[in-house]
Short mmCIF file of C-alpha atoms in Angstrom, two decimals:
data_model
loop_
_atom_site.label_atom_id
_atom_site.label_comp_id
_atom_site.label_asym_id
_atom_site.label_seq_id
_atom_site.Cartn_x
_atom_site.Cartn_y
_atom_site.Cartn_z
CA UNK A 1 -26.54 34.03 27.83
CA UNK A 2 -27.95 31.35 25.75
CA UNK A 3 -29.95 32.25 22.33
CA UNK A 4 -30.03 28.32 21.26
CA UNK A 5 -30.40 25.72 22.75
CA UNK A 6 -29.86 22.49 21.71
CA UNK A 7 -31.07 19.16 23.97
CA UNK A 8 -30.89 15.81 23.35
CA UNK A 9 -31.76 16.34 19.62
CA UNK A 10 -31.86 12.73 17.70
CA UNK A 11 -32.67 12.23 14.07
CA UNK A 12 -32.61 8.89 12.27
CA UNK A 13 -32.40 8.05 8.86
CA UNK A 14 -31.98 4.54 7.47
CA UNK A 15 -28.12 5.04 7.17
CA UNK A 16 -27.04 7.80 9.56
CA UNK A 17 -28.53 9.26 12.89
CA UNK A 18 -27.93 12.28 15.27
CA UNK A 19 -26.98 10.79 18.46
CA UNK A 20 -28.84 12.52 21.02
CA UNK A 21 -27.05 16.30 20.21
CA UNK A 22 -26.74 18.74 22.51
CA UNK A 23 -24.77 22.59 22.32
CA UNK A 24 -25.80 26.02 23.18
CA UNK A 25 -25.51 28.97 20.75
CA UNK A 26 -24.35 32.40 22.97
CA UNK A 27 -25.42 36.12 22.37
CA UNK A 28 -23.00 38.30 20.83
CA UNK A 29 -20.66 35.01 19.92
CA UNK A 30 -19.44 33.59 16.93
CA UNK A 31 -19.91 29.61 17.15
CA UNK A 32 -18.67 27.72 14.46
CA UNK A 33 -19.89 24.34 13.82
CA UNK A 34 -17.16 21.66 12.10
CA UNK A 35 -17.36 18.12 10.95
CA UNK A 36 -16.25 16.42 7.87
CA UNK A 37 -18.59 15.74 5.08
CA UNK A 38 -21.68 13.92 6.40
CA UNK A 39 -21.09 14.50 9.75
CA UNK A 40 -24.46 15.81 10.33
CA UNK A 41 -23.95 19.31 10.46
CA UNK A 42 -26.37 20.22 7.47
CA UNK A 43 -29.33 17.98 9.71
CA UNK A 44 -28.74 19.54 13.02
CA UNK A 45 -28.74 23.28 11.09
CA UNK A 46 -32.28 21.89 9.26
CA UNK A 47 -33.91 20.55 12.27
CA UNK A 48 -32.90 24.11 13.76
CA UNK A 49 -34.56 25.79 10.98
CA UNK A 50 -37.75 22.90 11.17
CA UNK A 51 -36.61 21.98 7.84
CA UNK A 52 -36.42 18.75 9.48
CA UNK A 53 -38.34 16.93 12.00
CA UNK A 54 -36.26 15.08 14.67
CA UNK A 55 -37.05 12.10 16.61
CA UNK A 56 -36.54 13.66 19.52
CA UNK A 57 -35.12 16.37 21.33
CA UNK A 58 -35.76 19.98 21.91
CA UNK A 59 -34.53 23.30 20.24
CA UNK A 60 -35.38 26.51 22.56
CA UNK A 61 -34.77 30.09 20.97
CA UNK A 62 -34.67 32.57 23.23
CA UNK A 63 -35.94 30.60 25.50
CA UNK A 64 -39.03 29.64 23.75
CA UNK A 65 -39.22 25.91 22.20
CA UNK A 66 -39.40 26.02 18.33
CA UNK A 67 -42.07 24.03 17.50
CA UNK A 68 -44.96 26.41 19.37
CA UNK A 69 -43.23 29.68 18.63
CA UNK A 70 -42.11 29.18 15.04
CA UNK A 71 -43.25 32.22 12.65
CA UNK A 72 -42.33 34.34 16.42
CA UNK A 73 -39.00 33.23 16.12
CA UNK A 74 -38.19 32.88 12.46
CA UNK A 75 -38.74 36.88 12.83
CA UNK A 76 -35.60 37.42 14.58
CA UNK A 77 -32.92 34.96 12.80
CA UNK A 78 -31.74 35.14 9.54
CA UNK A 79 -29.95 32.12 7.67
CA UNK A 80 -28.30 31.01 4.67
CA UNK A 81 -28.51 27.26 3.38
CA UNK A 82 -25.20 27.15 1.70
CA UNK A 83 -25.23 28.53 -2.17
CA UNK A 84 -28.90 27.57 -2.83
CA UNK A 85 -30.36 30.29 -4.47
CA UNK A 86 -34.35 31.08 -4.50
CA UNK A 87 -35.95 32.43 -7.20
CA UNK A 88 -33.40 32.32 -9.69
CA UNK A 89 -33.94 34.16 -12.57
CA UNK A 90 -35.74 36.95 -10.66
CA UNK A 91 -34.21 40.16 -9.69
CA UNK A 92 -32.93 40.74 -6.18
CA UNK A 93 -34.63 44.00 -6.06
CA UNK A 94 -37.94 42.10 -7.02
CA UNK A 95 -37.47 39.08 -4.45
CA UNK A 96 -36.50 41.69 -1.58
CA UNK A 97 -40.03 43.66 -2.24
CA UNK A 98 -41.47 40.28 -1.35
CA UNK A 99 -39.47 39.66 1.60
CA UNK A 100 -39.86 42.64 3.38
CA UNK A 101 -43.45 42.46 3.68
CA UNK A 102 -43.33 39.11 6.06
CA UNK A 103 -40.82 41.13 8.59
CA UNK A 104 -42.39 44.36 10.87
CA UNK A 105 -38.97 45.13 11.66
CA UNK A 106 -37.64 45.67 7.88
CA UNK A 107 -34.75 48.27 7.88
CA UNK A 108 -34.63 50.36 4.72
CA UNK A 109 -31.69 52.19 5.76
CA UNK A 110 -29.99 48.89 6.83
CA UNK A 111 -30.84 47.52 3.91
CA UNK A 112 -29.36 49.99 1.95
CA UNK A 113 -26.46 50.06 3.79
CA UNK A 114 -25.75 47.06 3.50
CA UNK A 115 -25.79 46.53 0.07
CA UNK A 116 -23.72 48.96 -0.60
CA UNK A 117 -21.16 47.49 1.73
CA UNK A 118 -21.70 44.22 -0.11
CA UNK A 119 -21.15 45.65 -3.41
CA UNK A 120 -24.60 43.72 -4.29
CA UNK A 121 -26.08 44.84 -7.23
CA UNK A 122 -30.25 44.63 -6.86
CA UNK A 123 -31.21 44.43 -10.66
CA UNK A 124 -29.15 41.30 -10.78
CA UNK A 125 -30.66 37.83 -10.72
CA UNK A 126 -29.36 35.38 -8.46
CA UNK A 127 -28.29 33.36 -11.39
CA UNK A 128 -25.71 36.28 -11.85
CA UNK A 129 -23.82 36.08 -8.65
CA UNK A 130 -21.09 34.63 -7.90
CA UNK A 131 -21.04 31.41 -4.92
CA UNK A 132 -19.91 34.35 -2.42
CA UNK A 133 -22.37 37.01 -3.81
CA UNK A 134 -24.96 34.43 -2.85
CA UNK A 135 -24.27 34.10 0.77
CA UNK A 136 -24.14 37.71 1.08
CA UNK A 137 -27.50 38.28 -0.99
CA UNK A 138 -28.43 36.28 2.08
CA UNK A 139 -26.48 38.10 4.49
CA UNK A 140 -28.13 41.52 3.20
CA UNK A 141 -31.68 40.35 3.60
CA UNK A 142 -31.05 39.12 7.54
CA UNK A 143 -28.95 41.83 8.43
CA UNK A 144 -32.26 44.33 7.15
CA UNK A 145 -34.88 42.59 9.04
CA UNK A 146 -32.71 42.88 12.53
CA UNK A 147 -31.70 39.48 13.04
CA UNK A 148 -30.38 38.63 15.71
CA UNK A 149 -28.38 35.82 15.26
CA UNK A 150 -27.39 34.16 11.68
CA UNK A 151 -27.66 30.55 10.93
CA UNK A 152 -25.11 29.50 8.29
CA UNK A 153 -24.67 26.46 6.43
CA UNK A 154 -21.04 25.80 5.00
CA UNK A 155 -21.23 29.96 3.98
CA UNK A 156 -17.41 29.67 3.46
CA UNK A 157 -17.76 26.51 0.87
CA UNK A 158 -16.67 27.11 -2.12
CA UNK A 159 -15.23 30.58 -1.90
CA UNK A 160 -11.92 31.75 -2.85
CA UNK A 161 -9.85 32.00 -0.15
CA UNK A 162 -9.66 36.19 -0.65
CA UNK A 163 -13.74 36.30 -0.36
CA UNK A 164 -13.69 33.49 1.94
CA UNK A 165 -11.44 36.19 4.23
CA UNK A 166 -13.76 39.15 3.61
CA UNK A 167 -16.89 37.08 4.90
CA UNK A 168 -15.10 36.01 8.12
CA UNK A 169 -14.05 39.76 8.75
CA UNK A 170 -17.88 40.77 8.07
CA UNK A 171 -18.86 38.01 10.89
CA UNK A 172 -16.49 39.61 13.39
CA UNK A 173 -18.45 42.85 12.80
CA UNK A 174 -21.63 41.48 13.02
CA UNK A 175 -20.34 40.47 16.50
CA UNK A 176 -19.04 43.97 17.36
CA UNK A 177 -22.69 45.01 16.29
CA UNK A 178 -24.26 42.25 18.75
CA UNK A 179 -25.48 39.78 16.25
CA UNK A 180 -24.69 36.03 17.11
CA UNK A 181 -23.15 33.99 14.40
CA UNK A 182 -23.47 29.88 13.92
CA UNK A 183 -22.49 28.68 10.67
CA UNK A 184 -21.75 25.13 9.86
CA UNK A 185 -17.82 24.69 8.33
CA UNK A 186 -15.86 21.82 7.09
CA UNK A 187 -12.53 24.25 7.27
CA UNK A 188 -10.87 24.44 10.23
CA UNK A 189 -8.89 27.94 9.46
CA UNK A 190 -12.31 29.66 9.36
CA UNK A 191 -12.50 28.74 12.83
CA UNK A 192 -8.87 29.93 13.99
CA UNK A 193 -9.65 33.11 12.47
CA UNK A 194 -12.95 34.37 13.81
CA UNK A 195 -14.60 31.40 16.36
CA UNK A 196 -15.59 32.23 19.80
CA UNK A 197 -16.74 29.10 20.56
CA UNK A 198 -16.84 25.47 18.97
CA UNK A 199 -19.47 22.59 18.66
CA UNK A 200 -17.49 19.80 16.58
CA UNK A 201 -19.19 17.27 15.79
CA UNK A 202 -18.82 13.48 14.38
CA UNK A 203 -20.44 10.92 13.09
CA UNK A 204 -23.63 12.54 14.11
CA UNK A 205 -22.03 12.94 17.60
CA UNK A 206 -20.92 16.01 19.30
CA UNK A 207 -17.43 15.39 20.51
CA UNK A 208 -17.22 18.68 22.04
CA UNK A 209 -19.15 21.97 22.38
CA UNK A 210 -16.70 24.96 24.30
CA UNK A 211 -15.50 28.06 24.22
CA UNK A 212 -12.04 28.00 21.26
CA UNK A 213 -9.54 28.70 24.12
CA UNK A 214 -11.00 25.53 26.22
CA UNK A 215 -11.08 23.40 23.35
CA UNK A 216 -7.09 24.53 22.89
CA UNK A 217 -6.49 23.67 26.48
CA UNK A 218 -8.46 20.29 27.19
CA UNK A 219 -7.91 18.77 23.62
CA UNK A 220 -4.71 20.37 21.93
CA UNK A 221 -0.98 18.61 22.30
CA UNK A 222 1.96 20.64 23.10
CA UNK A 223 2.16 23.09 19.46
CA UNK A 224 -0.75 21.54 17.98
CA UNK A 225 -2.78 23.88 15.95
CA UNK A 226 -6.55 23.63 16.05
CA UNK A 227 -6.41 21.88 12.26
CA UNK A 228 -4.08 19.73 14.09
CA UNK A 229 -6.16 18.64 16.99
CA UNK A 230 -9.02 18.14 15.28
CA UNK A 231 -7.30 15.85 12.94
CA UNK A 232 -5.86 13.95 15.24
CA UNK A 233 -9.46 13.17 17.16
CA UNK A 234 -11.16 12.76 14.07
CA UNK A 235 -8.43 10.27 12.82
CA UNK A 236 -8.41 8.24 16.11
CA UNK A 237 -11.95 8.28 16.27
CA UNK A 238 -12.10 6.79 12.91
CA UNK A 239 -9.21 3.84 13.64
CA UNK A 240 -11.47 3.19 17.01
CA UNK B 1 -52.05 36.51 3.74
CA UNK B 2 -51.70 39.06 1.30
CA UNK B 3 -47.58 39.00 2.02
CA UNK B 4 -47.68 35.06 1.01
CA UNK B 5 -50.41 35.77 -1.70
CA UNK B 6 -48.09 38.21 -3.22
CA UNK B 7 -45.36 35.99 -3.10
CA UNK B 8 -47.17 33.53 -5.21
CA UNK B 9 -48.36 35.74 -7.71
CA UNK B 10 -45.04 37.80 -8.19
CA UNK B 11 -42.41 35.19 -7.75
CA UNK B 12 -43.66 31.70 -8.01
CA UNK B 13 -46.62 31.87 -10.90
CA UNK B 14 -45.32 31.23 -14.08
CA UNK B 15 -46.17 33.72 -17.37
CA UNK B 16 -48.34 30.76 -18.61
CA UNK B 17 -50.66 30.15 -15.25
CA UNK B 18 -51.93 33.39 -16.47
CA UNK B 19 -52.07 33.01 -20.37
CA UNK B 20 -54.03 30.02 -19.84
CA UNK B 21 -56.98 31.11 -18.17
CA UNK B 22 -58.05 32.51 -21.23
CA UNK B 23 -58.43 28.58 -22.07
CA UNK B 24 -61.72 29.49 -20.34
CA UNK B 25 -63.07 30.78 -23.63
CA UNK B 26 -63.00 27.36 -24.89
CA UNK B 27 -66.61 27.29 -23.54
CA UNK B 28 -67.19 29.20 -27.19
CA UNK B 29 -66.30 26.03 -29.36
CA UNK B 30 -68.59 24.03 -30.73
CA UNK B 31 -68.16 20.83 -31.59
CA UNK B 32 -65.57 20.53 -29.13
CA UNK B 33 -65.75 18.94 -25.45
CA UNK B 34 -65.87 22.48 -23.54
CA UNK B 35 -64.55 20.92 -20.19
CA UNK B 36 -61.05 20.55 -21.76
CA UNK B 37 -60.77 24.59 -20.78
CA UNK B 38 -61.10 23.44 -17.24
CA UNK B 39 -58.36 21.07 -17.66
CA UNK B 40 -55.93 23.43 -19.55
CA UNK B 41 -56.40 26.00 -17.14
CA UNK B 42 -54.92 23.61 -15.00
CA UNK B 43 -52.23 22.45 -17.25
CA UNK B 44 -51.34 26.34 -16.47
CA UNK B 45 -50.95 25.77 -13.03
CA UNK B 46 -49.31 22.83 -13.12
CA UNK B 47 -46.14 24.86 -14.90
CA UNK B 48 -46.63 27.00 -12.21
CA UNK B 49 -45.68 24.47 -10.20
CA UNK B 50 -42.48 22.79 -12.12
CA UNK B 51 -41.37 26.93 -12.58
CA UNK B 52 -41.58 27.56 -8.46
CA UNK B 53 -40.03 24.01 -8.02
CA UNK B 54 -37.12 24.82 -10.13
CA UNK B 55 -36.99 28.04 -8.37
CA UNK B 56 -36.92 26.09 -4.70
CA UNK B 57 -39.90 27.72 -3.73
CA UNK B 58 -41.31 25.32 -0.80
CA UNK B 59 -37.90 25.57 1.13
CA UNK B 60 -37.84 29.20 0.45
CA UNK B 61 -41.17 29.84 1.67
CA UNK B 62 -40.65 27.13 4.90
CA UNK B 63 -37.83 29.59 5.90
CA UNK B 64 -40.15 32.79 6.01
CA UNK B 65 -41.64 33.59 9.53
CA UNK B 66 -44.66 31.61 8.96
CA UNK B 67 -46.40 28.71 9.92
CA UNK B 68 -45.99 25.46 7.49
CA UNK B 69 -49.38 25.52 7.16
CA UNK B 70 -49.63 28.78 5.74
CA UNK B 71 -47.13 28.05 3.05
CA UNK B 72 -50.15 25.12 1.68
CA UNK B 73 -52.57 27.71 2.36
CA UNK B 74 -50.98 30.36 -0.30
CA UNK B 75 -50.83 27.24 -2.44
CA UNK B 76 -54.40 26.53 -2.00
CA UNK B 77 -55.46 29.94 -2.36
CA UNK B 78 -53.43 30.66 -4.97
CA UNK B 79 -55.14 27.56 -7.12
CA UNK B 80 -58.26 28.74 -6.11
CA UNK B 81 -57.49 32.84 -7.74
CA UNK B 82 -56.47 31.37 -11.40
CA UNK B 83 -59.37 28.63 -10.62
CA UNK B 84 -62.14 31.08 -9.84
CA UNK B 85 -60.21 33.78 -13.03
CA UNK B 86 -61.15 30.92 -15.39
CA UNK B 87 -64.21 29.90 -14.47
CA UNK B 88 -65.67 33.80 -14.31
CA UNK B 89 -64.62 33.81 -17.85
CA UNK B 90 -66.68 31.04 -18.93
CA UNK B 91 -69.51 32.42 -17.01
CA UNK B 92 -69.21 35.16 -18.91
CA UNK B 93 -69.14 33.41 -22.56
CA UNK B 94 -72.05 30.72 -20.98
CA UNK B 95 -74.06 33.78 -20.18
CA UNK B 96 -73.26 35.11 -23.50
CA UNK B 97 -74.26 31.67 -25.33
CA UNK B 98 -77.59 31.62 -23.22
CA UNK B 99 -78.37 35.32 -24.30
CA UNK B 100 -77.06 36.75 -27.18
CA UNK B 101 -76.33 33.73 -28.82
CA UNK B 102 -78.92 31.30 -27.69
CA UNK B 103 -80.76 31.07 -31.19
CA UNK B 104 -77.54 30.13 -32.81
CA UNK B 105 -77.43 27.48 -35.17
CA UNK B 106 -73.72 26.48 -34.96
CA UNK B 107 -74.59 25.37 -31.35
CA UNK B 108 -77.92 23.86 -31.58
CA UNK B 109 -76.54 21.51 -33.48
CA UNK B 110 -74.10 21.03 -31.27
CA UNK B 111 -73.54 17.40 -30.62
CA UNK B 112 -70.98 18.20 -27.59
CA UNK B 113 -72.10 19.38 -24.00
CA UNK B 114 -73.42 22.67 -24.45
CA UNK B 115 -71.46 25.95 -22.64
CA UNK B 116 -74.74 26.24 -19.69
CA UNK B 117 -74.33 26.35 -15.88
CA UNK B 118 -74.49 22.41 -15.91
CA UNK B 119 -71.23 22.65 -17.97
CA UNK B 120 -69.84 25.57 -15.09
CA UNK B 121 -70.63 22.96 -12.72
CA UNK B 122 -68.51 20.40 -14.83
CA UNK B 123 -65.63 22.44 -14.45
CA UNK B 124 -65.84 22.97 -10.82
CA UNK B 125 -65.66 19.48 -10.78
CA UNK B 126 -62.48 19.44 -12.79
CA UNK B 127 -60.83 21.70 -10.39
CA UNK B 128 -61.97 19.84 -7.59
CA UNK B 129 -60.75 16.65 -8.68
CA UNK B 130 -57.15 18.65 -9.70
CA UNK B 131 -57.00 20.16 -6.35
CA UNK B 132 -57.81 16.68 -4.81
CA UNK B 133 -55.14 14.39 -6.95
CA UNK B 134 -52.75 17.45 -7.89
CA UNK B 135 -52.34 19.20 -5.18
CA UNK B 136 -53.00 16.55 -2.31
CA UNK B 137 -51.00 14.55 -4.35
CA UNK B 138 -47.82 17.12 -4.49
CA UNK B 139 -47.66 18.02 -0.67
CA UNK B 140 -47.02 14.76 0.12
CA UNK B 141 -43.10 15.00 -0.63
CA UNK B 142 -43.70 18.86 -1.99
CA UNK B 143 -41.47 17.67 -4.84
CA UNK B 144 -42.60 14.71 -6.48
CA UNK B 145 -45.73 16.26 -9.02
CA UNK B 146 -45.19 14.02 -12.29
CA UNK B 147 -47.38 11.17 -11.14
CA UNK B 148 -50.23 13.20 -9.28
CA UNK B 149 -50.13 14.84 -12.54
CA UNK B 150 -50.55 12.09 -14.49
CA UNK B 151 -53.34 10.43 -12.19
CA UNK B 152 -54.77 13.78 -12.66
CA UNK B 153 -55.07 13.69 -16.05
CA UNK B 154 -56.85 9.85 -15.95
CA UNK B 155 -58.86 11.11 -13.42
CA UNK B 156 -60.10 14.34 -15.03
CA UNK B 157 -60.30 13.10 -18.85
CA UNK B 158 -62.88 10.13 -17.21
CA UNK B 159 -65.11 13.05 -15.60
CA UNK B 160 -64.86 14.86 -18.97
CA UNK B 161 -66.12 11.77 -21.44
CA UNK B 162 -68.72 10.76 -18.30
CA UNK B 163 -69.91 14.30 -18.58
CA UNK B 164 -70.36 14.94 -22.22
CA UNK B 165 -71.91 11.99 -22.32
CA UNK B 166 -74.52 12.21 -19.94
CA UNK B 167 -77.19 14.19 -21.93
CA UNK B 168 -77.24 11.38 -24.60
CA UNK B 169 -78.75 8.91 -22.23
CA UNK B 170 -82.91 9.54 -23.64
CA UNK B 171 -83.64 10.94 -19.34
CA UNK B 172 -80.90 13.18 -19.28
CA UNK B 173 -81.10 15.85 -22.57
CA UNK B 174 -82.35 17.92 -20.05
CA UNK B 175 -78.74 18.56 -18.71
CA UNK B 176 -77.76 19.61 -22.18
CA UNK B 177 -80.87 22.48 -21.46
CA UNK B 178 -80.03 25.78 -23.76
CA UNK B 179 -80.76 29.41 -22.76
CA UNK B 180 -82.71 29.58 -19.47
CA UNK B 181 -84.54 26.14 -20.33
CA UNK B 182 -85.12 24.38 -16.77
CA UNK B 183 -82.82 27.27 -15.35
CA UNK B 184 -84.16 25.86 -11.77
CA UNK B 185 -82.28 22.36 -12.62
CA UNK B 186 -79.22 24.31 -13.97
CA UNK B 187 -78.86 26.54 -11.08
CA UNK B 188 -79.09 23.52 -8.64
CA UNK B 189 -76.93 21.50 -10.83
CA UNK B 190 -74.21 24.90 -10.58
CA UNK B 191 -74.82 24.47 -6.85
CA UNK B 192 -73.92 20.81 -6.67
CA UNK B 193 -70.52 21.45 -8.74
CA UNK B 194 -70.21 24.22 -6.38
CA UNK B 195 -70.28 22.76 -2.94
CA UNK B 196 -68.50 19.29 -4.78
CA UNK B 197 -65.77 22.16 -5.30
CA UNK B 198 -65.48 23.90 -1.87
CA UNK B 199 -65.73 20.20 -0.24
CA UNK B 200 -62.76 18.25 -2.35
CA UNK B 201 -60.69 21.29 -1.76
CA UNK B 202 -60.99 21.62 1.91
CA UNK B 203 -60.31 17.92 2.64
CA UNK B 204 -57.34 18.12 -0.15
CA UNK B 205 -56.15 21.31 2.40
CA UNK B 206 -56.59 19.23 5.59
CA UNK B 207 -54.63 16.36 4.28
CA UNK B 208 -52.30 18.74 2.51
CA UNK B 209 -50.98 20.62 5.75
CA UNK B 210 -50.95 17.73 7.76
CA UNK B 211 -48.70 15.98 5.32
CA UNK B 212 -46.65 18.91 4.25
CA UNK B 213 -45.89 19.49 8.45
CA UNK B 214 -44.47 15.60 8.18
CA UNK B 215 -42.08 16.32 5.28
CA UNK B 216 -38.69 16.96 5.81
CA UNK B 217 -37.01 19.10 3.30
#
């Protein structure tokens, strides 16, 4: 079943534009979301947050349309905007106090939990962390409020390959728990390691948007790997 | 409201939007153009504002579960708390200079605007006219704040020398009225500032959330 949907979205800027994108986001999945650098990924993940306004299109969560259900729906997703971190030089435990008071559904014990699993600190600032500790500072604070599906742009950028490991191995359990993973990547090994499904897209185009194993099948050459593949299309769609 | 309230006070506001309220005790000076309180309480804010920018407040607070328009209401309202903070407190010292100290020599003599409720009313206008240029002026990009600021500060420092002026024109001492002299015209005059206030501010808001749902961040 479909928790996003995605239709005919179309942004335009002076010197780039979302061509009319379209993908759905599954319960229970992880989707992961690759393009090069400026393919559009970080405007799609916006105008799915209504960080940005599109031209046109429509994004449904849930089944309900975004734009008339917006605090309703904000409720039940969590997200992470790469290694931006709010309120700097305030402690976590201070910025969390905050936080919990916009979501009914705040999970002490969950929250708890989870930071100890995250080895998070809360009378650190988020100037203390390290690029990884960020994403899971964000991590912590969706995972207490019950979300239900994570929206996550480039969380693996800029990690070292061990932490960049651990986080892919905490989305597969998120999974196992039921929670529905999207996160934006430029590195095609996160996506042989814990993708369900794929929305690739370039040049503000979606070139395809399938389950991993039907990507393999419809797009992959004899031996190809998926790094491979999506070279190779990216490459020919860049001599074209 | 309270949730996004809190979250203004406790993680946006800035140690010095606080500490300079007390600028509202500038209504004691004499000799000294009394509106400039007004102003510095706003100077207060205004670091408010670079601190939560610096901080990435507005896309923080466009990610909570709340409408866009909420997150320029807790703006608003927040404005409005260290507004109405300072403006108590020189209600407090005019009340004190029309009382206790309304014989006083040091501000008879006074050739500045004297601390009264016509002077209360003067500041109301100062906030108005910040939470018109500043604020209006900021939630159109919700970044940008140097040159609302700066318009601000034209705008505001014109009011100021138009107002101290004004009771030096021979038909218009009256405004400069000490104690409860012509308290009728003084209340009134409070009144005018008042609704001048509560009018510039809910247009500013209007404008404000209609421009701030327009952004893209």
């Amino acid at each position: 079943m479909s928790i996003i949907e995605v239709r005919n979205l179309k942004k335009e800027y002076p010197s780039f534009t979302l061509k009319d994108i379209s993908f759905d986001v599954k319960e229970g999945r992880i989707t992961g979301f690759i393009g090069r650098n400026g393919a559009g990924k970080t405007t799609t993940i916006k105008s799915m947050l209504n960080l940005v306004h599109p031209n046109s299109g429509e994004i449904d969560f849930f089944g309900l349309p975004l734009k008339d259900h917006e605090a309703e729906i904000k409720k039940q997703i969590g997200y992470s905007t790469g290694t931006v971190s709010w309120y700097p030089r305030k402690k976590i435990k201070d910025i969390v106090a905050i936080i919990r008071e916009f979501y009914e559904s705040w999970d002490d014990e969950a929250y708890r939990k989870y930071l100890k699993l995250f080895d998070l600190d809360e009378n650190k600032t988020p100037k203390e962390l390290s690029e990884g500790m960020k994403v899971k500072f964000n991590l912590l604070i969706a995972l207490s409020h019950g979300a239900k599906i994570l929206i996550l742009d480039e969380p693996t950028s800029g990690l070292d390959p061990f932490s960049r490991d651990e986080l892919l191995d905490i989305f597969t359990e998120l999974k196992e728990h039921g929670v529905a993973v999207f996160f934006s990547t430029h590195i095609t090994s996160d996506l042989e390691k814990c993708a369900d499904d794929i929305v690739y897209i370039s040049d503000g185009e979606i070139m395809a948007a399938m389950p991993k194993k039907e990507f393999m099948k419809e797009y992959s050459k004899d031996d190809e790997s998926l790094e491979d593949t999506i070279l190779r299309m990216e490459r020919s769609r860049t001599n074209a | 409201m309270r949730n996004i309230m809190r979250k203004e006070m406790k993680l946006c506001a800035s140690p010095i939007t606080y500490w300079f309220i007390l600028f509202g005790l500038m209504f004691f000076l004499p000799g000294y153009p009394i509106l400039c309180g007004a102003f510095f309480t706003t100077l207060g804010i205004y670091q408010g504002f670079l601190y939560a920018r610096e901080a990435n407040d507005i896309e923080f607070s466009a990610l909570l579960p709340i409408g866009k328009k909420d997150v320029v209401k807790g703006k608003y309202l927040f404005v409005c708390l260290i507004e109405g903070c300072a403006l108590l407190l020189m209600l407090a010292v005019a009340l004190i200079r029309m009382t206790a100290l309304a014989d006083s020599v040091v501000y008879l003599s006074n050739a500045l605007m004297n601390a009264n409720l016509f002077a209360l009313g003067g500041a109301l206008l100062i906030f108005g006219v910040f939470n018109v240029v500043f604020l209006g002026g900021f939630f159109k990009t919700a970044y940008n704040m140097g040159k609302p600021f700066i318009i601000y500060i034209i705008v505001s420092f014109m009011f100021i020398i138009v107002l101290e002026a004004l009771h030096h024109f021979p038909e218009l001492g009256v405004l400069n009225s000490f104690g409860f002299d012509n308290i009728g015209l003084q209340v009134l005059l409070l009144l005018m500032g008042l609704a001048a206030f509560v009018i510039m501010t809910l247009l500013s808001y209007r404008r404000s959330c209609r421009n701030f749902e327009k952004i893209d961040l």
